[in-house]
């Protein structure tokens, strides 16, 4: 029966245990991504001695319990043979807690976890042999002794022993090794990001598109710290940019001649991490135990993060391959997040792939909006269709309730009636946008203008421009509600930012195609053309050029332009069959950009 149960557990573990519970790194085998200069060179040190004693003590406790516990139950407590056997088997069941115990050991302070396990074993043993007499109490205590003495102590003593010596010494028997291994110790950067030369000097990117801070812009590829991407936003981090060159000789850098695959590890800021404290005119860093951090590799990595000096309550990931590298609170009280460059790059690539799916759904979304704009009265569908039309024609941000209330800055869903004016078939929007920048938009579209006039002249419904009537009251349009409508008519997840991202990509593709037809193909001319195109897109979006390039324009457009691939052949159809007020970039040119990017994705 026990053999069958063991086989069943093996099958369940193989089927259900996620690989994410391990520290496996794809690619060539190697040690975990830690620095080992702080570990004594000799395998015989006070760490290995102390852990060896702990292993011996825990072994005596557990195997003494296994041998004598059934006898104790029968002779001292008068249990039957079946009850004594069941009590002993509960200890084996508790030993199966080794998996969560090892998981905790990887994430918590392991010395403290071992101390807790020894204390818990002692307390459990006292109650087991001095207090409890009933079978049910003994079964519970037997399970706990197996959990603490075997699951926690054995597992964490073994891994702590491995961490107490350098990688090349793991697996050596004490005194039994004929010679030391002669293989060189792996570079401390063996699990650092696989750096790419193509993006040297790129600045960090904000997920919510604020302007890039001056502290984040490296001066040159050779001297600047590696950029780490950051995101601004309230609440927990959710769950993008290409990375810069690594140091020569680091694994995955250029000296090795290739990229080393890195398996990112999902981490949370609630886990133990390094802390930053002000010290004189600078900062000092504390380890998970609150002591000054002295690991040179960890300190180098922290400096490369370029954490803004204004951040308070800073948490720093202890792992070089953590998807989230640092968290802090800025001067405005908002939580900020620094992500691993590879995580940001993958997120950015996935975002632009999704935007291409949205672009394919745009004709369907536009047709539904046009149909709903024909409804009578200020119905929900008509007002939401008006918002979609404005997103499509005016490149608006969607807006946030919090920004409108606290900072009096507005987006599409928070615009007030006073921010608009209508003249003939043209609507003018004049309002303070994000960061207090005054924005002026002009949208020429007869149908939309008619709807906006009705919204401005309505009786009731507050000062917000976008509101619809559903008996018995008026409802303001919110960002989530607009996104829900886009999902309904588009048949996939669509957000207002997807519109801005797609239009920015199309505008950049057209600008680069025009420059290719108008100028020479020299390197300097291409760089100037890219700079000019990005600046034009930024003006349309109301962003800085840095944010427009990093957060909105699909990077493949610029990469393809550098390879002399553009939509120049489609420029002859620019504006062909376009209706009044509809941007000339819609229609054939949009389809040409979509085909170009799809082909590039398939080829890449």
Coordinates of C-alpha atoms in Angstrom, one line a residue:
X1 CA 0.0 0.0 0.0
X2 CA 2.8 2.4 0.9
X3 CA 4.6 1.6 -2.4
X4 CA 1.4 2.4 -4.4
X5 CA 0.9 5.6 -2.5
X6 CA 4.5 6.7 -3.2
X7 CA 4.1 5.9 -6.9
X8 CA 0.9 7.9 -6.9
X9 CA 2.6 10.9 -5.3
X10 CA 5.4 10.8 -7.9
X11 CA 2.9 10.9 -10.7
X12 CA 1.0 13.8 -9.1
X13 CA 4.2 15.8 -8.5
X14 CA 5.3 15.2 -12.1
X15 CA 1.9 16.3 -13.4
X16 CA 1.1 19.2 -11.1
X17 CA 4.3 20.8 -9.8
X18 CA 5.1 23.9 -11.9
X19 CA 8.5 24.5 -13.3
X20 CA 8.2 28.0 -11.8
X21 CA 8.9 26.5 -8.4
X22 CA 12.4 25.7 -9.5
X23 CA 15.3 28.0 -10.3
X24 CA 16.0 26.3 -13.6
X25 CA 17.6 28.6 -16.2
X26 CA 17.3 27.7 -19.8
X27 CA 20.4 27.3 -21.8
X28 CA 23.7 25.8 -20.6
X29 CA 23.8 24.5 -17.1
X30 CA 25.3 26.7 -14.5
X31 CA 24.9 28.0 -10.9
X32 CA 22.1 30.2 -9.7
X33 CA 22.4 33.9 -10.4
X34 CA 24.2 34.9 -7.2
X35 CA 27.6 36.4 -6.5
X36 CA 30.0 34.2 -4.6
X37 CA 32.9 36.5 -3.6
X38 CA 31.4 36.7 -0.1
X39 CA 31.6 32.9 0.3
X40 CA 34.8 31.5 1.9
X41 CA 37.1 29.9 -0.6
X42 CA 37.5 26.8 1.6
X43 CA 34.6 24.3 1.9
X44 CA 35.6 23.9 5.6
X45 CA 34.3 27.1 7.3
X46 CA 32.0 28.0 10.2
X47 CA 29.0 27.9 8.0
X48 CA 29.5 24.4 6.8
X49 CA 30.4 23.3 10.4
X50 CA 27.3 24.8 11.9
X51 CA 25.0 23.4 9.2
X52 CA 26.6 20.0 9.5
X53 CA 25.9 20.0 13.3
X54 CA 22.3 21.0 12.5
X55 CA 22.0 18.2 10.0
X56 CA 23.3 15.7 12.6
X57 CA 20.9 16.9 15.3
X58 CA 17.9 16.9 13.1
X59 CA 18.8 13.4 11.9
X60 CA 19.0 12.1 15.4
X61 CA 15.7 13.7 16.3
X62 CA 13.8 12.4 13.3
X63 CA 15.2 8.9 13.0
X64 CA 15.0 8.4 16.8
X65 CA 11.3 9.4 16.5
X66 CA 10.8 6.9 13.6
X67 CA 12.3 4.0 15.6
X68 CA 10.9 4.6 19.1
X69 CA 7.5 6.4 18.5
X70 CA 5.4 3.3 17.7
X71 CA 6.8 1.6 20.8
X72 CA 6.0 4.7 22.9
X73 CA 2.4 4.7 21.6
X74 CA 1.9 1.0 22.4
X75 CA 3.7 0.7 25.7
X76 CA 3.2 4.1 27.3
X77 CA -0.2 5.1 25.9
X78 CA -1.8 1.7 25.2
X79 CA -2.5 2.2 21.5
X80 CA -3.4 -0.8 19.4
X81 CA -1.0 -1.9 16.7
X82 CA -3.2 -0.3 14.0
X83 CA -3.4 3.1 15.9
X84 CA 0.4 3.1 16.4
X85 CA 1.1 2.3 12.8
X86 CA -1.3 5.1 11.6
X87 CA 0.3 7.6 14.0
X88 CA 3.8 6.8 12.6
X89 CA 2.5 7.1 9.0
X90 CA 1.3 10.6 9.8
X91 CA 4.9 11.6 10.3
X92 CA 5.7 10.4 6.8
X93 CA 2.8 12.4 5.5
X94 CA 4.2 15.5 7.3
X95 CA 7.6 14.8 5.6
X96 CA 5.9 15.5 2.3
X97 CA 5.7 19.1 3.3
X98 CA 9.3 19.3 2.0
X99 CA 8.1 20.9 -1.2
X100 CA 6.5 24.0 0.4
X101 CA 9.3 24.1 2.9
X102 CA 11.9 24.3 0.1
X103 CA 9.8 27.0 -1.6
X104 CA 9.8 29.1 1.6
X105 CA 13.5 28.5 2.0
X106 CA 14.1 30.0 -1.4
X107 CA 12.1 33.2 -0.5
X108 CA 12.6 33.8 3.2
X109 CA 15.6 34.2 5.5
X110 CA 16.8 30.7 5.6
X111 CA 18.8 30.8 8.9
X112 CA 15.7 32.2 10.7
X113 CA 13.6 29.5 9.0
X114 CA 15.9 26.8 10.3
X115 CA 15.8 28.3 13.8
X116 CA 12.0 28.4 13.7
X117 CA 11.9 24.7 12.5
X118 CA 14.2 23.6 15.4
X119 CA 12.1 25.5 17.9
X120 CA 8.9 24.1 16.5
X121 CA 10.3 20.6 16.6
X122 CA 11.2 21.0 20.2
X123 CA 7.8 22.4 21.2
X124 CA 6.0 19.7 19.2
X125 CA 8.1 16.9 20.8
X126 CA 7.3 18.2 24.3
X127 CA 3.5 18.1 23.7
X128 CA 3.9 14.7 21.9
X129 CA 5.6 13.0 24.8
X130 CA 4.5 14.9 27.9
X131 CA 1.0 16.2 27.2
X132 CA -1.1 14.6 24.5
X133 CA -2.6 11.1 25.2
X134 CA -5.6 10.8 22.7
X135 CA -5.1 9.2 19.3
X136 CA -6.3 12.3 17.4
X137 CA -3.9 14.6 19.2
X138 CA -1.0 12.2 18.6
X139 CA -1.9 12.0 14.9
X140 CA -1.7 15.8 14.6
X141 CA 1.5 16.0 16.5
X142 CA 3.1 13.2 14.5
X143 CA 2.2 15.1 11.3
X144 CA 3.8 18.3 12.7
X145 CA 7.0 16.5 13.8
X146 CA 7.3 15.1 10.3
X147 CA 6.7 18.5 8.8
X148 CA 9.2 20.4 10.9
X149 CA 11.9 17.7 11.6
X150 CA 11.9 16.2 8.1
X151 CA 10.2 18.6 5.7
X152 CA 11.7 21.9 7.0
X153 CA 15.0 20.8 8.6
X154 CA 16.3 18.2 6.1
X155 CA 15.3 20.3 3.0
X156 CA 16.7 23.6 4.2
X157 CA 19.8 22.1 5.8
X158 CA 20.7 20.5 2.5
X159 CA 20.2 23.7 0.4
X160 CA 21.9 25.9 3.1
X161 CA 24.9 23.6 2.9
X162 CA 25.1 24.0 -0.9
X163 CA 24.9 27.8 -0.5
X164 CA 27.6 27.8 2.1
X165 CA 30.2 26.8 -0.4
X166 CA 31.2 28.0 -3.9
X167 CA 29.6 26.4 -6.9
X168 CA 32.6 24.4 -7.9
X169 CA 32.7 22.7 -4.5
X170 CA 29.0 21.6 -4.5
X171 CA 28.9 17.8 -4.5
X172 CA 32.4 17.2 -3.0
X173 CA 32.6 14.6 -0.2
X174 CA 34.5 15.9 2.8
X175 CA 38.1 14.6 2.4
X176 CA 37.1 12.2 -0.4
X177 CA 37.9 14.3 -3.4
X178 CA 41.2 13.5 -4.9
X179 CA 41.7 16.9 -6.4
X180 CA 39.9 20.2 -6.6
X181 CA 38.0 21.0 -9.8
X182 CA 39.9 23.0 -12.2
X183 CA 37.0 24.4 -14.2
X184 CA 36.9 28.2 -13.9
X185 CA 34.2 29.7 -11.7
X186 CA 31.4 31.1 -13.9
X187 CA 31.1 34.8 -14.4
X188 CA 29.0 36.5 -11.7
X189 CA 26.9 37.8 -14.7
X190 CA 26.0 34.3 -15.8
X191 CA 22.4 35.0 -15.3
X192 CA 22.3 38.7 -16.0
X193 CA 20.3 40.0 -19.0
X194 CA 21.3 39.0 -22.5
X195 CA 22.4 42.4 -23.7
X196 CA 22.0 43.6 -27.3
X197 CA 24.1 46.2 -28.9
X198 CA 21.3 47.5 -31.1
X199 CA 19.8 49.6 -28.4
X200 CA 22.7 51.0 -26.6
X201 CA 21.9 54.2 -24.9
X202 CA 18.1 53.7 -25.0
X203 CA 16.3 55.5 -22.2
X204 CA 13.8 53.9 -19.8
X205 CA 10.2 53.9 -20.7
X206 CA 7.1 54.6 -18.8
X207 CA 4.1 52.3 -19.1
X208 CA 1.8 55.3 -18.5
X209 CA 3.6 57.6 -20.9
X210 CA 4.9 60.4 -18.7
X211 CA 7.9 62.3 -20.1
X212 CA 11.2 60.6 -19.7
X213 CA 13.1 62.0 -16.7
X214 CA 16.5 63.6 -17.4
X215 CA 18.2 61.3 -14.9
X216 CA 17.2 58.3 -17.0
X217 CA 19.0 59.4 -20.2
X218 CA 22.5 57.9 -20.6
X219 CA 25.2 60.1 -22.0
X220 CA 26.8 57.5 -24.2
X221 CA 26.6 53.7 -24.8
X222 CA 30.1 53.2 -23.3
X223 CA 29.9 55.1 -20.1
X224 CA 26.2 55.1 -19.2
X225 CA 24.5 52.6 -16.9
X226 CA 22.3 50.0 -18.4
X227 CA 18.8 51.3 -18.7
X228 CA 16.1 49.7 -16.7
X229 CA 12.5 50.4 -17.6
X230 CA 10.0 51.9 -15.1
X231 CA 6.3 52.1 -14.8
X232 CA 4.1 54.6 -12.9
X233 CA 0.8 53.8 -11.5
X234 CA -1.3 53.3 -8.3
X235 CA -1.9 49.9 -6.8
X236 CA 0.0 46.7 -7.3
X237 CA 2.4 46.1 -10.2
X238 CA 0.8 44.3 -13.1
X239 CA 1.8 41.8 -14.2
X240 CA 9.5 46.7 -22.3
X241 CA 12.3 48.0 -24.2
X242 CA 15.3 46.4 -25.7
X243 CA 18.3 46.2 -23.5
X244 CA 21.8 47.7 -23.7
X245 CA 25.2 46.1 -24.0
X246 CA 26.6 44.1 -21.1
X247 CA 30.1 44.4 -19.9
X248 CA 32.8 42.8 -22.0
X249 CA 33.4 39.3 -21.0
X250 CA 30.0 38.8 -19.2
X251 CA 28.1 35.8 -20.2
X252 CA 25.6 36.8 -22.7
X253 CA 27.6 39.9 -23.7
X254 CA 29.6 40.5 -26.8
X255 CA 32.7 38.8 -25.7
X256 CA 30.9 35.5 -25.7
X257 CA 29.7 36.0 -29.2
X258 CA 26.0 35.2 -28.4
X259 CA 23.0 35.6 -26.2
X260 CA 22.4 33.5 -23.1
X261 CA 18.8 32.6 -22.5
X262 CA 17.6 34.0 -19.2
X263 CA 14.6 32.6 -17.4
X264 CA 13.0 35.5 -15.5
X265 CA 11.5 34.8 -12.1
X266 CA 8.3 36.3 -11.0
X267 CA 8.8 38.2 -7.7
X268 CA 6.7 40.4 -5.5
X269 CA 7.7 43.5 -3.5
X270 CA 6.3 41.7 -0.4
X271 CA 9.2 39.3 -0.5
X272 CA 12.4 40.1 1.5
X273 CA 14.6 42.5 -0.5
X274 CA 17.3 45.0 -0.2
X275 CA 16.5 48.5 1.2
X276 CA 17.9 51.9 0.5
X277 CA 18.7 54.5 3.2
X278 CA 20.0 58.0 3.0
X279 CA 23.6 58.3 4.1
X280 CA 25.3 61.7 4.1
X281 CA 24.8 63.1 0.6
X282 CA 24.2 59.7 -0.9
X283 CA 22.7 56.3 0.0
X284 CA 23.6 53.1 1.6
X285 CA 21.9 49.7 1.0
X286 CA 20.8 47.2 3.5
X287 CA 20.5 43.4 3.0
X288 CA 17.5 41.4 4.0
X289 CA 18.7 41.2 7.6
X290 CA 19.1 45.0 7.8
X291 CA 22.9 44.9 7.7
X292 CA 25.0 47.0 5.3
X293 CA 25.1 45.3 1.9
X294 CA 28.7 44.5 0.9
X295 CA 28.2 42.2 -2.0
X296 CA 30.0 44.0 -4.9
X297 CA 27.9 42.3 -7.6
X298 CA 24.7 43.2 -5.9
X299 CA 25.9 46.8 -5.4
X300 CA 26.9 47.1 -9.1
X301 CA 23.5 45.8 -10.2
X302 CA 21.7 48.3 -7.9
X303 CA 23.8 51.2 -9.4
X304 CA 22.9 50.1 -12.9
X305 CA 19.2 50.3 -12.0
X306 CA 19.6 54.1 -11.7
X307 CA 16.9 54.4 -9.1
X308 CA 15.7 58.0 -8.9
X309 CA 17.1 59.8 -5.8
X310 CA 13.7 61.2 -5.0
X311 CA 12.1 57.8 -4.4
X312 CA 11.3 56.8 -0.8
X313 CA 10.6 53.5 0.8
X314 CA 12.7 51.7 -1.9
X315 CA 12.5 47.9 -2.2
X316 CA 15.1 46.2 -4.4
X317 CA 14.9 42.6 -5.6
X318 CA 17.7 40.3 -4.4
X319 CA 17.6 38.3 -7.6
X320 CA 19.3 39.5 -10.8
X321 CA 16.7 37.7 -12.9
X322 CA 13.6 39.0 -11.0
X323 CA 11.0 40.4 -13.4
X324 CA 10.5 43.3 -11.0
X325 CA 13.8 44.9 -9.9
X326 CA 12.8 47.8 -7.7
X327 CA 9.8 49.6 -6.2
X328 CA 9.6 53.0 -4.7
X329 CA 7.4 56.0 -3.9
X330 CA 7.9 59.2 -5.8
X331 CA 7.6 62.8 -4.6
X332 CA 3.9 62.8 -5.5
X333 CA 3.2 59.7 -3.4
X334 CA 2.8 57.3 -6.3
X335 CA 4.3 53.9 -6.4
X336 CA 6.8 53.4 -9.1
X337 CA 8.1 50.1 -10.6
X338 CA 11.4 49.3 -12.3
X339 CA 11.2 46.2 -14.4
X340 CA 13.8 43.9 -15.8
X341 CA 14.7 45.0 -19.4
X342 CA 13.9 41.5 -20.8
X343 CA 10.5 41.5 -19.1
X344 CA 9.8 45.0 -20.5
X345 CA 11.0 44.0 -24.0
X346 CA 8.7 41.0 -24.0
X347 CA 5.7 43.0 -22.8
X348 CA 6.4 45.7 -25.4
X349 CA 6.6 43.1 -28.2
X350 CA 3.3 41.5 -27.0
X351 CA 1.7 44.9 -26.8
X352 CA 2.5 45.8 -30.4
X353 CA 1.5 42.3 -31.6
X354 CA -1.9 42.9 -29.9
X355 CA -2.2 46.3 -31.5
X356 CA -1.9 44.7 -34.9
X357 CA -4.9 42.5 -34.0
X358 CA -6.7 45.6 -33.0
X359 CA -5.8 47.2 -36.4
X360 CA -7.5 44.3 -38.2
X361 CA -10.6 44.8 -36.1
X362 CA -10.7 48.6 -36.7
X363 CA -13.1 48.4 -39.8
X364 CA -15.5 46.4 -37.7
X365 CA -15.3 48.9 -34.8
X366 CA -15.7 51.9 -37.1
X367 CA -18.7 50.4 -38.8
X368 CA -20.4 49.7 -35.5
X369 CA -19.7 53.3 -34.3
X370 CA -21.1 54.8 -37.5
X371 CA -24.3 52.7 -37.1
X372 CA -24.7 53.8 -33.4
X373 CA -24.0 57.5 -34.3
X374 CA -27.2 57.4 -36.4
X375 CA -29.4 56.7 -33.3
X376 CA -31.7 59.4 -32.1
X377 CA -31.2 61.0 -28.7
X378 CA -28.3 60.8 -26.4
X379 CA -28.4 57.0 -25.9
X380 CA -25.6 55.0 -24.4
X381 CA -24.6 53.6 -27.8
X382 CA -24.6 57.0 -29.5
X383 CA -22.5 58.7 -26.9
X384 CA -20.0 55.8 -26.7
X385 CA -19.8 55.7 -30.5
X386 CA -19.1 59.5 -30.4
X387 CA -16.2 58.8 -27.9
X388 CA -14.8 56.1 -30.2
X389 CA -15.0 58.4 -33.2
X390 CA -13.1 61.1 -31.3
X391 CA -10.5 58.5 -30.2
X392 CA -10.1 57.5 -33.9
X393 CA -9.8 61.1 -35.2
X394 CA -8.3 63.1 -32.4
X395 CA -5.7 60.8 -30.7
X396 CA -7.1 61.6 -27.3
X397 CA -5.9 60.1 -24.0
X398 CA -8.8 58.4 -22.3
X399 CA -8.5 60.4 -19.1
X400 CA -8.6 59.5 -15.4
X401 CA -11.0 60.5 -12.6
X402 CA -8.2 60.9 -10.1
X403 CA -6.2 63.3 -12.3
X404 CA -9.3 65.4 -13.1
X405 CA -10.1 65.7 -9.4
X406 CA -6.6 66.3 -8.0
X407 CA -4.8 68.0 -10.7
X408 CA -7.5 69.4 -13.0
X409 CA -6.0 67.7 -16.0
X410 CA -8.3 66.0 -18.5
X411 CA -8.7 63.3 -21.1
X412 CA -11.5 62.3 -23.4
X413 CA -13.9 60.8 -20.8
X414 CA -13.3 63.6 -18.2
X415 CA -13.6 66.6 -20.6
X416 CA -16.0 69.3 -19.5
X417 CA -18.5 71.0 -21.8
X418 CA -16.6 74.2 -21.5
X419 CA -13.6 72.6 -23.1
X420 CA -15.3 72.3 -26.4
X421 CA -16.7 74.6 -29.1
X422 CA -18.4 73.8 -32.4
X423 CA -18.3 75.8 -35.6
X424 CA -20.0 74.4 -38.7
X425 CA -18.7 70.9 -39.0
X426 CA -15.6 71.3 -36.8
X427 CA -15.1 70.7 -33.1
X428 CA -12.4 72.5 -31.2
X429 CA -11.1 71.0 -27.9
X430 CA -9.1 73.3 -25.7
X431 CA -8.2 71.8 -22.3
X432 CA -5.3 71.2 -19.8
X433 CA -4.0 67.7 -20.5
X434 CA -1.6 65.4 -18.6
X435 CA 1.3 67.2 -16.8
X436 CA -0.7 70.5 -17.2
X437 CA 0.1 70.9 -20.9
X438 CA -2.5 72.9 -22.7
X439 CA -3.9 70.8 -25.6
X440 CA -5.8 72.1 -28.6
X441 CA -7.5 69.5 -30.9
X442 CA -9.6 70.2 -34.0
X443 CA -11.8 67.4 -35.3
X444 CA -13.7 68.0 -38.6
X445 CA -16.5 65.5 -38.8
X446 CA -20.2 66.4 -39.4
X447 CA -21.8 63.5 -37.7
X448 CA -19.5 63.7 -34.6
X449 CA -20.0 67.5 -34.5
X450 CA -23.8 67.1 -34.4
X451 CA -23.5 64.7 -31.5
X452 CA -21.1 67.0 -29.6
X453 CA -23.5 69.9 -30.1
X454 CA -26.3 67.9 -28.6
X455 CA -24.1 66.9 -25.7
X456 CA -23.1 70.5 -25.0
X457 CA -26.7 71.8 -25.1
X458 CA -28.3 69.0 -23.1
X459 CA -30.3 69.8 -19.9
X460 CA -28.9 68.0 -16.9
X461 CA -26.2 65.4 -16.7
X462 CA -23.5 67.6 -15.0
X463 CA -20.6 69.4 -16.5
X464 CA -18.9 66.4 -18.2
X465 CA -19.1 66.4 -21.9
X466 CA -19.7 62.7 -22.4
X467 CA -22.9 61.6 -20.7
X468 CA -25.9 59.5 -21.8
X469 CA -29.5 59.3 -20.6
X470 CA -31.0 56.1 -19.4
X471 CA -34.2 56.5 -17.4
X472 CA -34.4 57.8 -14.8
X473 CA -31.0 59.6 -14.8
X474 CA -27.9 60.7 -16.6
X475 CA -24.7 58.7 -16.5
X476 CA -21.1 60.0 -17.1
X477 CA -19.0 57.9 -19.5
X478 CA -16.1 56.3 -17.7
X479 CA -12.9 54.8 -19.1
X480 CA -13.7 51.2 -18.2
X481 CA -17.2 51.6 -19.7
X482 CA -15.6 52.9 -23.0
X483 CA -13.2 49.9 -23.0
X484 CA -16.1 47.6 -22.5
X485 CA -17.9 49.1 -25.5
X486 CA -14.8 48.7 -27.6
X487 CA -14.6 45.0 -26.6
X488 CA -18.3 44.5 -27.4
X489 CA -18.1 45.9 -30.9
X490 CA -14.6 44.8 -31.7
X491 CA -14.8 41.2 -30.5
X492 CA -11.4 41.4 -28.7
X493 CA -9.7 43.3 -25.9
X494 CA -9.3 46.9 -27.0
X495 CA -8.4 50.0 -25.0
X496 CA -8.2 53.7 -25.9
X497 CA -4.4 53.5 -25.7
X498 CA -4.4 50.9 -28.5
X499 CA -5.9 53.6 -30.8
X500 CA -3.1 56.0 -29.9
X501 CA -0.4 53.3 -30.4
X502 CA -1.8 52.2 -33.8
X503 CA -2.2 55.8 -35.1
X504 CA 1.3 56.7 -33.9
X505 CA 2.7 53.7 -35.7
X506 CA 0.9 54.6 -39.0
X507 CA 1.9 58.2 -38.8
X508 CA 5.6 57.2 -38.3
X509 CA 5.4 54.7 -41.2
X510 CA 4.0 57.4 -43.5
X511 CA 6.5 60.0 -42.4
X512 CA 9.5 57.6 -43.0
X513 CA 8.1 56.5 -46.3
X514 CA 7.8 60.2 -47.5
X515 CA 11.4 60.9 -46.3
X516 CA 12.7 57.9 -48.2
X517 CA 11.1 59.2 -51.4
X518 CA 12.3 62.8 -50.8
X519 CA 15.9 62.3 -49.5
X520 CA 19.1 60.2 -49.9
X521 CA 19.7 57.0 -48.1
X522 CA 22.8 58.0 -46.2
X523 CA 23.2 57.0 -42.5
X524 CA 23.0 60.6 -41.3
X525 CA 20.0 61.4 -43.4
X526 CA 18.2 58.3 -42.1
X527 CA 18.8 59.3 -38.5
X528 CA 17.5 62.8 -39.2
X529 CA 14.4 61.3 -40.9
X530 CA 13.7 59.1 -37.9
X531 CA 14.1 62.1 -35.5
X532 CA 11.8 64.2 -37.6
X533 CA 9.2 61.5 -37.9
X534 CA 9.2 60.8 -34.1
X535 CA 8.9 64.6 -33.4
X536 CA 5.9 64.8 -35.7
X537 CA 4.2 61.9 -34.1
X538 CA 4.9 63.4 -30.6
X539 CA 3.1 66.6 -31.6
X540 CA 0.0 64.7 -32.7
X541 CA 0.0 62.7 -29.5
X542 CA 0.8 65.6 -27.1
X543 CA 3.8 63.7 -25.8
X544 CA 7.6 64.1 -25.8
X545 CA 9.5 62.5 -28.6
X546 CA 11.1 60.1 -26.2
X547 CA 7.8 58.8 -24.9
X548 CA 6.3 58.7 -28.4
X549 CA 9.2 56.5 -29.6
X550 CA 9.4 54.2 -26.6
X551 CA 5.7 53.7 -25.7
X552 CA 3.7 54.3 -28.9
X553 CA 5.6 53.8 -32.2
X554 CA 6.1 50.2 -33.1
X555 CA 9.9 49.8 -33.2
X556 CA 9.7 47.5 -36.2
X557 CA 8.7 50.5 -38.3
X558 CA 12.0 52.2 -37.6
X559 CA 14.0 48.9 -38.0
X560 CA 12.3 48.2 -41.3
X561 CA 13.0 51.7 -42.5
X562 CA 16.7 51.2 -41.7
X563 CA 16.5 48.1 -43.9
X564 CA 14.9 50.2 -46.7
X565 CA 11.4 48.7 -46.2
X566 CA 8.6 51.2 -46.1
X567 CA 5.0 51.7 -47.3
X568 CA 6.2 54.1 -50.0
X569 CA 4.4 52.2 -52.7
X570 CA 1.1 52.9 -51.0
X571 CA 1.6 56.6 -50.7
X572 CA 0.0 57.1 -54.1
X573 CA -3.3 56.0 -52.5
X574 CA -2.9 58.4 -49.6
X575 CA -6.3 60.0 -49.0
X576 CA -7.9 58.2 -51.9
X577 CA -11.7 57.8 -51.4
X578 CA -11.4 59.3 -47.9
X579 CA -14.4 61.1 -46.5
X580 CA -14.3 64.7 -45.3
X581 CA -12.7 64.8 -41.8
X582 CA -11.3 61.3 -42.0
X583 CA -7.4 61.2 -41.8
X584 CA -5.7 60.4 -45.1
X585 CA -3.7 57.7 -43.2
X586 CA -6.8 55.6 -42.8
X587 CA -7.8 53.1 -45.5
X588 CA -5.2 51.8 -48.0
X589 CA -2.2 53.2 -46.1
X590 CA -3.3 51.6 -42.9
X591 CA -3.7 48.3 -44.6
X592 CA -0.2 48.7 -46.2
X593 CA 1.3 49.3 -42.7
X594 CA -0.5 46.3 -41.3
X595 CA 0.8 44.1 -44.1
X596 CA 4.3 45.3 -43.8
X597 CA 4.4 44.6 -40.0
X598 CA 2.7 41.3 -40.3
X599 CA 5.3 40.1 -42.9
X600 CA 8.1 41.4 -40.7
X601 CA 6.7 39.5 -37.8
X602 CA 6.4 36.3 -39.8
X603 CA 9.9 36.7 -41.2
X604 CA 11.4 37.5 -37.8

